[in-house]
Amino acid sequence: MSEKQENATPGSSLEAARREKLRRIAELGHDPWGQRFDHHQAIADIIARAGEIVYRTEDGQEITPPAVGDSRDEQGAYLLADGQGTFREWLAKQPKGEFAGPKVRAAGRIMLQRPTGKLIFINIRDWTGQIQLFIGKNQVGEDNWALAQCFDLGDLIGVDGELRRTKTGELTIFAEKLYFHAKAIDPPPEKHHGLTDPELRQRMRYLDLAYTEGVLERFLARTRIVQSIRKTLADAGFVEIEGPTLHTIAGGAAARPFITHHNALDMQLYLRIALELHLKRLLVGGIERVYELGRVYRNEGISPRHNPEFTMLEVYQAYGDYRTMMDLTEQLVVNAIDATGSPTRMLPWGDKTIDFTPPFARRTYYELFEEHTGVDPHDADAVKAYAEKLGLETAGKHPDVIRNEVFEEKVEDQLEGPVFVLDYPAGICPLTKRKQSDPTIAERFELFVQGMELANAYTELNDPDLQEELFRTQLAGLKEEDSMARMDHDFVKALRQGMPPAGGLGIGIDRLVMLLTNSPSIREVILFPLLREKSS
RNA sequence: GAGGCUGUAGCUCAGUCGGCAGAGCAACGGACUUUUAAUCCGUAGGUCCUGGGUUCGAGUCCCAGCAGCCUCACCA
């Protein structure tokens, strides 16, 4: 690192200053890259101990200070929670004394520093919250004070101290001993705005998490949502499995796969585009309630709602059907909302509000079609004429395909939801059981929210002969790569051993997290979305 | 894949009609023992995304490219 210094350009003077402090920290006898730090408390837990703080007067009287609110006056003094003046005013009315509070130990990143002579206020943040430190030269002694002179924004530090309030009422750790955990050699983003450049936010997600308001909380919310889903399913008796991600046939959905190659077997393989067909094999094997929550890969365009790799949940329940899955979907969504800590099921979405209070609306595909187009969906000629009026290509296409293209064009965007769209035309559902009363209708629903497809569920087709036939009869107008009817003999062979009638459900987890965290772009809920390689 | 917008100091952003490259934060030096994006005084910091072109002169105009965002296409 010393050789590095000589060609230090003016632009790296910020780094040079930080490296100089790094050197001084070592000189003071501290490991600038830190050591194990046992028994520190989460900042949120420390904040929760505010009630233990007392005001001790000189004559030995202990007074419990009043509850402090969140807002401050122009002088920086906190307003009391009851609205009766400021903390500073309350303090002025008390007899002489001082605060006493619990001893605490915290660790975190330096977010703000306010040095005022022989006194420094520092705000540190950990993954639970933020708190102010008070470091007084006389209070901490020469050694700690010298160490504090080496602190930069972004450094990771530790502190032992007493939790008290300043005279403005701010909850503060009054430092007694300081520790150094790691130096930020590169300077952090602007302290007030954080990172705003969307490219930097994604390429340097670690900075985004550390410095952009709400980002860490959003990703932790994602984790809680996923945990909630696993718990809901476990409580309902489902077991989680891990299927293969390398497939010999990219089945179960209609999407272009990523292609890869296994050298030893000299075999072309595909990254999975869906979880469906292996989970159904497990139904045959007797795992009656089974799910997988994992990554799938689709070699398609990137948009605010699409990332090439995304997370899918697929659930299968033997002896259920698509209506069983509707109930389960509501349960999963509602529990996930509760898991985010939201007190309500009315969630904000941009300037709108989404009402996730169950039961969600249930509408049939055909009635929604007629409602939004004014065309009788059973009248193939009328639908075709309408499609052509919309400028859709109809030549050589199956009527079900044409009708569905119109549905996607005119209906889906209009579905604010949450709404279950049910009973799809059988022709576009090659993996779905047909209605007993009407074989042209498939027992399928999709859940739409704000024009986004959030979930997709079937009563699963378990007739091996019909399944083989549907794989074989490619729908007119669909290229094989655009169809989910991709022949999989091994899967048909599994069905021939008898798969129980079952309900199956797929939920796009990223989209669920988007909706539940008011995030308009899928990139806001994927830690490391795919970006082009950046040269230099 | 097509169109639009954006790219200037470590970060957040100005930059007029083409005429010496600007601010805030961060950094460095100084003052300050209850601050709140601390304040005050001073200093330093630039591949104006890249490459061409027009021009006496380009951050600014033109062309090409790169990257990001948005819309569309694609993708249930």
Coordinates of C-alpha atoms (C1' of nucleotides) in Angstrom, one line a residue:
Chain A
M1 CA 0.0 0.0 0.0
S2 CA 2.9 2.3 0.5
E3 CA 3.9 2.1 -3.2
K4 CA 0.4 3.1 -4.0
Q5 CA 0.9 6.5 -2.4
E6 CA 3.5 7.8 -4.8
N7 CA 1.2 7.9 -7.8
A8 CA -1.7 9.3 -5.8
T9 CA -3.5 11.7 -8.0
P10 CA -5.2 14.8 -6.7
G11 CA -8.5 13.0 -7.1
S12 CA -7.5 10.4 -4.5
S13 CA -6.7 13.0 -1.8
L14 CA -9.8 11.9 -0.1
E15 CA -8.5 8.4 0.1
A16 CA -5.0 9.6 1.2
A17 CA -6.6 11.5 4.1
R18 CA -8.5 8.3 5.2
R19 CA -5.4 6.1 4.8
E20 CA -3.4 8.6 7.0
K21 CA -6.1 8.1 9.7
L22 CA -5.9 4.4 9.2
R23 CA -2.2 4.6 9.9
R24 CA -2.8 6.7 13.0
I25 CA -5.3 4.3 14.4
A26 CA -2.7 1.5 14.2
E27 CA -0.2 3.8 15.8
L28 CA -2.6 4.3 18.7
G29 CA -2.5 0.5 19.2
H30 CA -5.9 -0.3 17.7
D31 CA -6.4 -2.9 14.9
P32 CA -7.9 -0.6 12.2
W33 CA -9.8 -3.7 10.8
G34 CA -11.3 -4.6 14.2
Q35 CA -11.8 -7.7 16.2
R36 CA -14.6 -9.8 17.6
F37 CA -17.0 -7.6 19.6
D38 CA -19.1 -9.6 21.9
H39 CA -22.4 -8.7 23.6
H40 CA -23.3 -5.5 21.8
Q41 CA -26.9 -4.7 21.6
A42 CA -29.0 -3.9 18.5
I43 CA -29.6 -0.2 18.4
A44 CA -33.3 -0.8 18.3
D45 CA -33.0 -2.7 21.5
I46 CA -31.0 0.1 23.1
I47 CA -33.6 2.6 22.0
A48 CA -36.2 0.4 23.7
R49 CA -34.4 0.9 27.0
A50 CA -35.1 4.6 27.1
G51 CA -37.6 4.1 29.9
E52 CA -34.8 3.1 32.2
I53 CA -33.4 6.6 32.2
V54 CA -34.0 8.6 35.3
Y55 CA -33.2 12.1 36.4
R56 CA -31.4 12.0 39.7
T57 CA -31.4 15.3 41.7
E58 CA -28.6 16.4 44.0
D59 CA -30.7 15.5 47.1
G60 CA -31.1 11.9 45.9
Q61 CA -34.6 12.2 44.4
E62 CA -35.2 10.1 41.3
I63 CA -37.5 11.6 38.7
T64 CA -38.8 9.8 35.6
P65 CA -38.4 12.2 32.7
P66 CA -41.5 12.8 30.5
A67 CA -42.0 10.9 27.3
V68 CA -40.3 12.5 24.3
G69 CA -41.8 12.9 20.9
D70 CA -40.3 12.6 17.5
S71 CA -40.2 16.3 16.4
R72 CA -38.0 19.2 17.4
D73 CA -38.3 22.9 17.7
E74 CA -36.2 25.4 15.8
Q75 CA -33.5 25.2 18.5
G76 CA -33.3 21.5 18.2
A77 CA -35.1 20.7 21.4
Y78 CA -37.4 17.8 21.3
L79 CA -41.1 18.4 21.9
L80 CA -42.7 16.3 24.6
A81 CA -45.0 13.5 23.6
D82 CA -47.9 15.1 25.4
G83 CA -47.4 18.3 23.4
Q84 CA -46.8 20.3 26.6
G85 CA -43.7 22.2 25.7
T86 CA -40.2 21.0 25.0
F87 CA -37.9 18.7 26.9
R88 CA -35.5 21.6 27.4
E89 CA -38.3 23.6 29.1
W90 CA -39.1 20.6 31.3
L91 CA -35.5 20.2 32.3
A92 CA -35.1 23.9 33.2
K93 CA -37.9 23.5 35.8
Q94 CA -36.2 20.6 37.6
P95 CA -34.0 20.9 40.6
K96 CA -30.2 20.4 39.9
G97 CA -29.2 16.9 39.0
E98 CA -28.2 14.7 36.2
F99 CA -29.5 11.8 34.1
A100 CA -28.6 8.2 34.8
G101 CA -29.3 5.3 32.5
P102 CA -28.3 1.8 31.6
K103 CA -24.8 0.8 30.4
V104 CA -25.0 -0.2 26.8
R105 CA -22.6 -1.4 24.0
A106 CA -23.4 -0.7 20.4
A107 CA -21.7 -1.1 17.0
G108 CA -22.5 0.7 13.8
R109 CA -21.5 2.8 10.8
I110 CA -20.8 6.5 11.3
M111 CA -23.6 8.3 9.4
L112 CA -23.1 11.9 10.7
Q113 CA -20.4 13.7 12.6
R114 CA -20.8 17.0 14.4
P115 CA -17.5 18.0 16.1
T116 CA -17.9 21.1 18.3
G117 CA -14.4 21.6 19.8
K118 CA -13.7 19.2 22.6
L119 CA -17.0 17.4 22.0
I120 CA -18.2 15.3 19.1
F121 CA -21.7 14.1 18.3
I122 CA -21.8 11.1 16.1
N123 CA -24.8 9.2 14.6
I124 CA -24.2 5.6 14.1
R125 CA -26.5 3.2 12.4
D126 CA -26.8 -0.6 12.5
W127 CA -29.4 -2.7 10.7
T128 CA -32.0 -2.0 13.3
G129 CA -31.7 1.7 13.7
Q130 CA -29.7 4.8 14.4
I131 CA -28.6 6.5 17.6
Q132 CA -26.5 9.4 18.6
L133 CA -23.2 9.2 20.5
F134 CA -21.8 11.9 22.7
I135 CA -18.0 11.9 22.9
G136 CA -16.6 14.5 25.2
K137 CA -12.8 14.9 25.5
N138 CA -12.9 15.0 29.3
Q139 CA -15.4 12.3 29.6
V140 CA -13.7 9.6 27.5
G141 CA -10.0 10.4 28.2
E142 CA -7.0 11.1 26.0
D143 CA -6.8 7.7 24.4
N144 CA -10.4 7.5 23.2
W145 CA -10.3 11.1 22.2
A146 CA -7.3 10.5 20.0
L147 CA -9.0 7.5 18.4
A148 CA -12.1 9.6 17.8
Q149 CA -10.0 12.1 15.9
C150 CA -9.4 9.3 13.3
F151 CA -13.1 8.8 12.6
D152 CA -14.5 9.4 9.2
L153 CA -18.0 9.2 7.9
G154 CA -18.6 5.6 6.9
D155 CA -16.3 4.0 9.4
L156 CA -17.5 1.1 11.5
I157 CA -17.0 1.7 15.2
G158 CA -18.1 0.3 18.6
V159 CA -18.9 2.1 21.8
D160 CA -19.5 1.3 25.5
G161 CA -21.4 4.0 27.3
E162 CA -24.4 5.1 29.3
L163 CA -27.8 5.6 27.7
R164 CA -29.1 9.0 28.7
R165 CA -30.7 12.1 27.2
T166 CA -29.0 15.3 26.2
K167 CA -30.6 18.5 27.4
T168 CA -32.5 18.8 24.2
G169 CA -34.0 15.4 25.0
E170 CA -32.3 13.3 22.4
L171 CA -31.6 9.7 23.3
T172 CA -27.8 9.4 23.3
I173 CA -25.1 7.0 24.2
F174 CA -22.6 9.0 26.3
A175 CA -19.4 7.2 25.3
E176 CA -17.0 5.8 27.9
K177 CA -14.9 3.6 25.6
L178 CA -14.5 3.6 21.9
Y179 CA -13.6 0.7 19.5
F180 CA -12.6 0.7 15.9
H181 CA -14.0 -2.0 13.6
A182 CA -13.3 -1.0 10.0
K183 CA -12.2 2.0 7.9
A184 CA -14.1 3.2 4.9
I185 CA -11.2 3.9 2.6
D186 CA -13.5 5.3 0.0
P187 CA -15.7 8.2 1.0
P188 CA -19.5 7.5 1.4
P189 CA -22.2 9.2 -0.7
E190 CA -23.5 12.7 0.2
K191 CA -24.8 12.5 3.7
H192 CA -28.2 14.0 3.1
H193 CA -29.2 12.7 -0.4
G194 CA -27.5 9.3 -0.3
L195 CA -27.1 7.7 -3.6
T196 CA -29.7 8.7 -6.2
D197 CA -28.1 7.7 -9.5
P198 CA -30.0 4.5 -10.3
E199 CA -27.0 2.9 -12.0
L200 CA -24.7 3.4 -9.0
R201 CA -27.5 2.2 -6.7
Q202 CA -27.6 -1.1 -8.5
R203 CA -24.0 -1.6 -9.2
M204 CA -23.0 -0.7 -5.7
R205 CA -25.9 -2.1 -3.8
Y206 CA -23.9 -2.2 -0.6
L207 CA -23.7 1.6 -0.7
D208 CA -27.4 1.8 -1.5
L209 CA -28.3 -0.4 1.4
A210 CA -26.0 1.5 3.8
Y211 CA -26.9 5.0 2.8
T212 CA -30.2 5.3 0.8
E213 CA -33.2 5.9 3.0
G214 CA -35.5 2.8 3.2
V215 CA -33.5 0.4 1.0
L216 CA -32.2 -1.8 3.8
E217 CA -35.7 -1.8 5.3
R218 CA -37.2 -2.8 2.0
F219 CA -34.9 -5.8 1.6
L220 CA -35.4 -6.9 5.1
A221 CA -39.2 -6.7 4.4
R222 CA -38.6 -9.0 1.5
T223 CA -36.9 -11.5 3.8
R224 CA -39.8 -11.3 6.2
I225 CA -42.3 -11.8 3.4
V226 CA -40.4 -14.9 2.3
Q227 CA -40.2 -16.2 5.8
S228 CA -43.9 -15.7 6.2
I229 CA -44.7 -17.7 3.1
R230 CA -42.6 -20.6 4.3
K231 CA -44.3 -20.4 7.7
T232 CA -47.8 -20.3 6.2
L233 CA -47.0 -23.3 4.0
A234 CA -45.4 -25.2 6.8
D235 CA -48.4 -24.6 9.1
A236 CA -50.6 -26.0 6.4
G237 CA -48.5 -29.1 6.2
F238 CA -46.5 -28.4 3.1
V239 CA -42.9 -29.5 2.7
E240 CA -40.2 -27.6 0.9
I241 CA -38.0 -29.4 -1.6
E242 CA -35.2 -28.5 -3.9
G243 CA -35.6 -29.5 -7.5
P244 CA -33.0 -29.3 -10.3
T245 CA -32.2 -25.9 -11.8
L246 CA -30.5 -27.6 -14.8
H247 CA -33.1 -29.1 -17.0
T248 CA -32.9 -31.2 -20.1
I249 CA -36.2 -29.8 -21.3
A250 CA -37.2 -26.2 -20.4
G251 CA -40.8 -26.9 -19.6
G252 CA -43.7 -25.7 -17.4
A253 CA -43.9 -22.2 -18.9
A254 CA -43.7 -20.3 -22.1
A255 CA -40.4 -18.6 -22.2
R256 CA -37.0 -18.7 -23.9
P257 CA -34.5 -20.5 -21.7
F258 CA -30.8 -19.8 -21.0
I259 CA -28.8 -22.6 -22.6
T260 CA -25.8 -24.1 -21.1
H261 CA -23.7 -27.2 -21.5
H262 CA -22.4 -30.0 -19.3
N263 CA -18.9 -31.0 -20.5
A264 CA -18.5 -34.5 -19.0
L265 CA -21.9 -35.6 -20.3
D266 CA -21.5 -33.5 -23.4
M267 CA -25.1 -32.5 -23.0
Q268 CA -27.1 -29.3 -23.7
L269 CA -28.9 -28.1 -20.7
Y270 CA -31.3 -25.3 -19.9
L271 CA -31.7 -23.2 -16.8
R272 CA -35.2 -23.9 -15.5
I273 CA -37.9 -21.5 -16.6
A274 CA -40.4 -23.0 -14.1
L275 CA -40.6 -25.4 -11.2
E276 CA -43.8 -27.2 -12.2
L277 CA -42.9 -30.5 -13.8
H278 CA -40.6 -31.7 -11.2
L279 CA -42.9 -30.8 -8.4
K280 CA -45.7 -32.8 -10.1
R281 CA -43.3 -35.8 -10.3
L282 CA -43.1 -35.5 -6.5
L283 CA -46.9 -35.6 -6.3
V284 CA -46.7 -38.9 -8.1
G285 CA -44.0 -40.0 -5.6
G286 CA -46.4 -39.3 -2.8
I287 CA -45.2 -36.0 -1.4
E288 CA -48.8 -34.8 -1.1
R289 CA -48.2 -31.2 -0.1
V290 CA -45.0 -29.9 -1.7
Y291 CA -43.5 -26.6 -2.7
E292 CA -40.4 -25.0 -4.0
L293 CA -39.4 -21.4 -3.6
G294 CA -36.5 -20.6 -5.8
R295 CA -34.9 -18.9 -8.7
V296 CA -36.0 -19.4 -12.3
Y297 CA -34.4 -17.9 -15.4
R298 CA -36.0 -16.6 -18.5
N299 CA -34.0 -15.3 -21.4
E300 CA -36.3 -12.4 -22.2
G301 CA -36.4 -8.6 -22.2
I302 CA -35.7 -6.6 -19.1
S303 CA -38.2 -4.1 -17.8
P304 CA -39.5 -2.5 -14.6
R305 CA -41.4 -5.8 -14.1
H306 CA -39.0 -8.3 -15.6
N307 CA -35.6 -9.5 -14.5
P308 CA -33.9 -12.4 -16.3
E309 CA -33.7 -14.3 -13.0
F310 CA -36.5 -14.0 -10.5
T311 CA -38.0 -15.9 -7.6
M312 CA -40.9 -18.1 -8.0
L313 CA -43.0 -20.0 -5.5
E314 CA -44.9 -23.1 -6.8
V315 CA -47.1 -25.1 -4.5
Y316 CA -48.9 -28.4 -5.1
Q317 CA -51.6 -29.9 -3.0
A318 CA -52.8 -33.5 -3.7
Y319 CA -56.6 -33.8 -3.7
G320 CA -57.1 -30.1 -4.0
D321 CA -58.1 -28.0 -7.0
Y322 CA -57.8 -24.4 -8.2
R323 CA -60.3 -23.2 -5.7
T324 CA -58.3 -24.7 -2.9
M325 CA -55.4 -22.7 -4.3
M326 CA -57.5 -19.5 -4.3
D327 CA -58.0 -19.7 -0.5
L328 CA -54.3 -20.5 0.0
T329 CA -53.3 -17.5 -2.2
E330 CA -55.3 -15.2 0.0
Q331 CA -53.8 -16.7 3.1
L332 CA -50.3 -16.3 1.8
V333 CA -50.8 -12.7 0.7
V334 CA -52.5 -11.6 3.9
N335 CA -50.0 -13.3 6.2
A336 CA -47.2 -11.7 4.1
I337 CA -48.7 -8.3 4.6
D338 CA -48.9 -8.9 8.3
A339 CA -45.3 -10.0 8.4
T340 CA -44.2 -6.7 7.0
G341 CA -45.5 -5.1 10.1
S342 CA -48.3 -3.2 8.2
P343 CA -51.1 -2.5 10.6
T344 CA -53.6 -2.5 7.7
R345 CA -54.3 -4.4 4.5
M346 CA -54.9 -1.2 2.6
L347 CA -51.4 -0.8 1.1
P348 CA -50.2 2.3 -0.7
W349 CA -49.2 1.9 -4.4
G350 CA -47.9 5.1 -5.8
D351 CA -50.7 7.6 -5.4
K352 CA -53.2 4.8 -5.2
T353 CA -54.2 2.3 -2.5
I354 CA -54.6 -1.4 -2.9
D355 CA -57.2 -3.1 -0.7
F356 CA -55.9 -6.6 0.0
T357 CA -58.7 -7.4 2.4
P358 CA -59.9 -10.9 1.6
P359 CA -61.9 -12.3 -0.1
F360 CA -60.4 -11.0 -3.3
A361 CA -62.8 -10.4 -6.2
R362 CA -63.5 -13.4 -8.4
R363 CA -64.4 -12.8 -12.0
T364 CA -64.4 -15.2 -15.0
Y365 CA -62.2 -14.7 -18.0
Y366 CA -65.2 -14.6 -20.3
E367 CA -67.2 -12.1 -18.4
L368 CA -64.2 -9.7 -18.0
F369 CA -63.5 -10.1 -21.7
E370 CA -67.1 -9.1 -22.6
E371 CA -67.1 -6.3 -20.1
H372 CA -63.9 -4.6 -21.4
T373 CA -64.3 -5.3 -25.1
G374 CA -68.1 -5.4 -25.6
V375 CA -67.5 -8.5 -27.8
D376 CA -69.0 -11.9 -27.2
P377 CA -66.0 -14.0 -26.4
H378 CA -67.8 -17.1 -27.7
D379 CA -68.2 -15.6 -31.1
A380 CA -64.8 -16.5 -32.7
D381 CA -65.5 -14.4 -35.8
A382 CA -66.4 -11.3 -33.8
V383 CA -63.3 -11.7 -31.6
K384 CA -61.1 -12.1 -34.7
A385 CA -62.6 -9.0 -36.3
Y386 CA -62.1 -7.1 -33.0
A387 CA -58.5 -8.3 -32.8
E388 CA -57.8 -7.1 -36.3
K389 CA -59.3 -3.7 -35.4
L390 CA -56.7 -3.5 -32.6
G391 CA -54.0 -4.2 -35.1
L392 CA -53.2 -7.7 -33.9
E393 CA -51.9 -10.4 -36.2
T394 CA -54.5 -13.1 -36.5
A395 CA -53.5 -15.1 -39.6
G396 CA -53.2 -18.8 -38.9
K397 CA -53.8 -18.4 -35.2
H398 CA -56.0 -20.6 -33.0
P399 CA -59.2 -18.8 -31.8
D400 CA -58.2 -19.3 -28.2
V401 CA -54.8 -17.6 -28.9
I402 CA -56.5 -14.7 -30.7
R403 CA -58.9 -14.2 -27.9
N404 CA -56.1 -14.3 -25.3
E405 CA -54.1 -11.7 -27.2
V406 CA -57.1 -9.4 -27.1
F407 CA -57.5 -10.2 -23.4
E408 CA -53.9 -9.3 -22.7
E409 CA -54.2 -6.1 -24.8
K410 CA -57.5 -4.8 -23.5
V411 CA -58.3 -6.4 -20.2
E412 CA -55.2 -7.2 -18.1
D413 CA -53.9 -3.6 -17.8
Q414 CA -57.3 -2.5 -16.6
L415 CA -57.4 -5.0 -13.7
E416 CA -56.6 -3.0 -10.6
G417 CA -57.5 -5.9 -8.4
P418 CA -56.7 -7.8 -6.5
V419 CA -58.9 -10.0 -8.7
F420 CA -58.9 -13.7 -9.4
V421 CA -59.5 -14.2 -13.1
L422 CA -60.8 -17.7 -13.5
D423 CA -61.8 -20.3 -16.1
Y424 CA -59.5 -19.8 -19.0
P425 CA -60.0 -21.1 -22.5
A426 CA -58.6 -24.6 -22.5
G427 CA -56.6 -24.1 -25.6
I428 CA -54.0 -21.9 -23.9
C429 CA -53.7 -24.2 -20.8
P430 CA -52.0 -27.4 -21.8
L431 CA -51.1 -28.4 -18.2
T432 CA -54.5 -27.8 -16.7
K433 CA -57.5 -30.0 -16.1
R434 CA -60.6 -29.2 -18.1
K435 CA -63.9 -28.5 -16.4
Q436 CA -66.0 -31.6 -16.1
S437 CA -69.1 -29.7 -17.3
D438 CA -67.3 -27.9 -20.2
P439 CA -64.1 -29.3 -21.7
T440 CA -63.4 -26.0 -23.5
I441 CA -62.7 -24.3 -20.2
A442 CA -59.7 -25.0 -18.1
E443 CA -59.8 -24.8 -14.3
R444 CA -57.3 -22.1 -14.0
F445 CA -57.0 -18.7 -12.3
E446 CA -54.6 -15.8 -12.4
L447 CA -54.5 -13.2 -9.7
F448 CA -54.1 -9.7 -11.1
V449 CA -53.1 -6.6 -9.1
Q450 CA -52.5 -3.3 -10.7
G451 CA -52.4 -4.9 -14.1
M452 CA -49.6 -7.3 -12.9
E453 CA -50.0 -11.0 -13.0
L454 CA -49.2 -12.0 -9.4
A455 CA -50.3 -15.6 -9.3
N456 CA -51.3 -18.4 -11.6
A457 CA -53.0 -21.6 -10.5
Y458 CA -54.6 -24.7 -12.0
T459 CA -56.4 -27.8 -11.1
E460 CA -53.6 -29.9 -12.4
L461 CA -54.0 -32.1 -15.4
N462 CA -53.2 -35.7 -14.3
D463 CA -54.4 -37.7 -17.3
P464 CA -51.2 -38.9 -19.0
D465 CA -52.9 -39.6 -22.3
L466 CA -54.5 -36.1 -22.5
Q467 CA -51.2 -34.6 -21.3
E468 CA -49.3 -36.4 -24.1
E469 CA -51.8 -35.3 -26.7
L470 CA -51.7 -31.7 -25.5
F471 CA -47.9 -31.7 -25.7
R472 CA -48.1 -33.2 -29.2
T473 CA -50.8 -30.8 -30.7
Q474 CA -48.9 -27.6 -30.9
L475 CA -51.4 -24.8 -31.0
A476 CA -51.6 -23.2 -34.4
G477 CA -49.9 -19.8 -34.5
L478 CA -47.6 -20.5 -31.6
K479 CA -43.9 -21.3 -32.1
E480 CA -42.7 -24.1 -29.8
E481 CA -40.6 -21.6 -27.9
D482 CA -43.7 -19.5 -27.3
S483 CA -45.7 -22.4 -25.9
M484 CA -45.7 -24.1 -22.6
A485 CA -46.8 -27.3 -24.4
R486 CA -43.2 -28.6 -24.7
M487 CA -43.1 -32.4 -25.1
D488 CA -41.6 -34.0 -22.0
H489 CA -41.9 -37.8 -22.3
D490 CA -40.3 -38.4 -19.0
F491 CA -43.0 -36.3 -17.3
V492 CA -45.8 -38.1 -19.1
K493 CA -44.2 -41.4 -18.0
A494 CA -44.4 -40.2 -14.4
L495 CA -48.1 -39.3 -14.9
R496 CA -48.7 -42.9 -16.1
Q497 CA -47.9 -44.1 -12.6
G498 CA -50.9 -42.1 -11.3
M499 CA -50.7 -38.5 -10.0
P500 CA -53.4 -37.6 -7.5
P501 CA -55.8 -34.9 -8.5
A502 CA -54.2 -31.7 -7.3
G503 CA -54.3 -28.0 -7.1
G504 CA -51.2 -26.1 -8.1
L505 CA -50.2 -22.5 -7.5
G506 CA -47.4 -20.2 -8.7
I507 CA -46.6 -16.8 -7.2
G508 CA -44.1 -14.4 -8.5
I509 CA -42.3 -13.5 -5.3
D510 CA -40.6 -10.4 -6.7
R511 CA -43.9 -8.9 -7.8
L512 CA -45.5 -9.7 -4.5
V513 CA -42.7 -7.9 -2.7
M514 CA -43.1 -5.0 -5.1
L515 CA -46.7 -4.7 -4.3
L516 CA -46.2 -5.1 -0.6
T517 CA -43.4 -2.5 -0.4
N518 CA -44.8 0.0 -2.8
S519 CA -41.9 -0.5 -5.2
P520 CA -42.7 0.4 -8.9
S521 CA -39.6 -1.4 -10.3
I522 CA -38.6 -5.0 -9.8
R523 CA -35.0 -3.7 -9.5
E524 CA -35.9 -2.2 -6.2
V525 CA -36.7 -5.6 -4.7
I526 CA -33.9 -7.6 -6.3
L527 CA -30.5 -7.1 -4.6
F528 CA -28.4 -7.5 -7.7
P529 CA -30.4 -7.1 -10.8
L530 CA -28.8 -7.9 -14.1
L531 CA -26.8 -5.0 -15.7
R532 CA -24.6 -4.7 -18.6
E533 CA -20.9 -5.2 -17.9
K534 CA -19.3 -1.9 -17.2
S535 CA -15.9 -1.5 -18.8
S536 CA -13.2 0.4 -16.9
Chain B
rG1 C1' -34.9 -4.5 -31.3
rA2 C1' -37.1 1.1 -31.9
rG3 C1' -37.9 5.9 -29.8
rG4 C1' -37.2 9.6 -25.8
rC5 C1' -34.4 11.4 -21.6
rU6 C1' -29.8 11.4 -18.8
rG7 C1' -24.2 11.2 -18.2
rU8 C1' -20.0 17.8 -15.3
rA9 C1' -15.5 17.2 -8.5
rG10 C1' -15.9 11.3 -4.0
rC11 C1' -21.6 12.3 -3.6
rU12 C1' -26.1 15.6 -4.9
rC13 C1' -26.6 19.0 -8.7
rA14 C1' -26.2 24.2 -11.6
rG15 C1' -23.8 25.7 -16.1
rU16 C1' -27.7 31.4 -20.0
rC17 C1' -26.5 33.0 -26.7
rG18 C1' -20.5 28.7 -28.2
rG19 C1' -16.1 32.8 -24.9
rC20 C1' -11.3 31.5 -18.2
rA21 C1' -15.3 25.0 -14.9
rG22 C1' -19.5 26.5 -10.6
rA23 C1' -22.3 25.5 -5.7
rG24 C1' -23.7 22.4 -1.5
rC25 C1' -22.0 18.1 1.1
rA26 C1' -17.5 15.3 1.8
rA27 C1' -11.9 16.4 2.5
rC28 C1' -7.8 19.6 4.5
rG29 C1' -6.2 23.9 8.2
rG30 C1' -8.3 27.1 12.2
rA31 C1' -12.4 28.5 16.3
rC32 C1' -16.0 26.1 19.4
rU33 C1' -18.0 20.9 25.8
rU34 C1' -25.1 19.6 24.5
rU35 C1' -25.0 19.4 18.6
rU36 C1' -29.2 18.0 15.0
rA37 C1' -27.9 17.8 7.2
rA38 C1' -24.1 21.8 13.7
rU39 C1' -22.1 26.8 12.8
rC40 C1' -18.2 30.4 11.4
rC41 C1' -13.2 31.7 8.7
rG42 C1' -9.8 29.8 5.2
rU43 C1' -7.6 26.0 1.5
rA44 C1' -7.5 22.3 -2.0
rG45 C1' -10.1 19.2 -5.4
rG46 C1' -12.1 18.2 -12.8
rU47 C1' -10.6 12.4 -18.5
rC48 C1' -17.3 17.9 -18.3
rC49 C1' -19.0 9.3 -20.3
rU50 C1' -15.7 7.9 -24.9
rG51 C1' -14.2 8.9 -30.0
rG52 C1' -14.6 11.9 -34.1
rG53 C1' -16.3 16.6 -36.5
rU54 C1' -17.8 22.0 -37.1
rU55 C1' -15.5 26.5 -35.2
rC56 C1' -10.6 31.5 -34.0
rG57 C1' -12.8 29.0 -29.7
rA58 C1' -17.0 23.2 -27.7
rG59 C1' -19.3 21.1 -21.1
rU60 C1' -22.6 23.7 -24.7
rC61 C1' -23.6 22.5 -31.8
rC62 C1' -23.2 17.9 -35.2
rC63 C1' -22.1 12.4 -36.0
rA64 C1' -20.9 7.6 -33.9
rG65 C1' -20.3 4.6 -29.7
rC66 C1' -20.9 3.1 -24.3
rA67 C1' -23.9 3.0 -19.9
rG68 C1' -28.4 4.0 -17.1
rC69 C1' -33.7 5.3 -16.8
rC70 C1' -38.5 5.6 -19.2
rU71 C1' -42.0 4.1 -23.1
rC72 C1' -43.0 0.5 -26.8
rA73 C1' -41.8 -4.3 -28.8
rC74 C1' -40.7 -9.0 -26.5
rC75 C1' -42.2 -11.6 -22.1
rA76 C1' -48.6 -14.6 -19.5

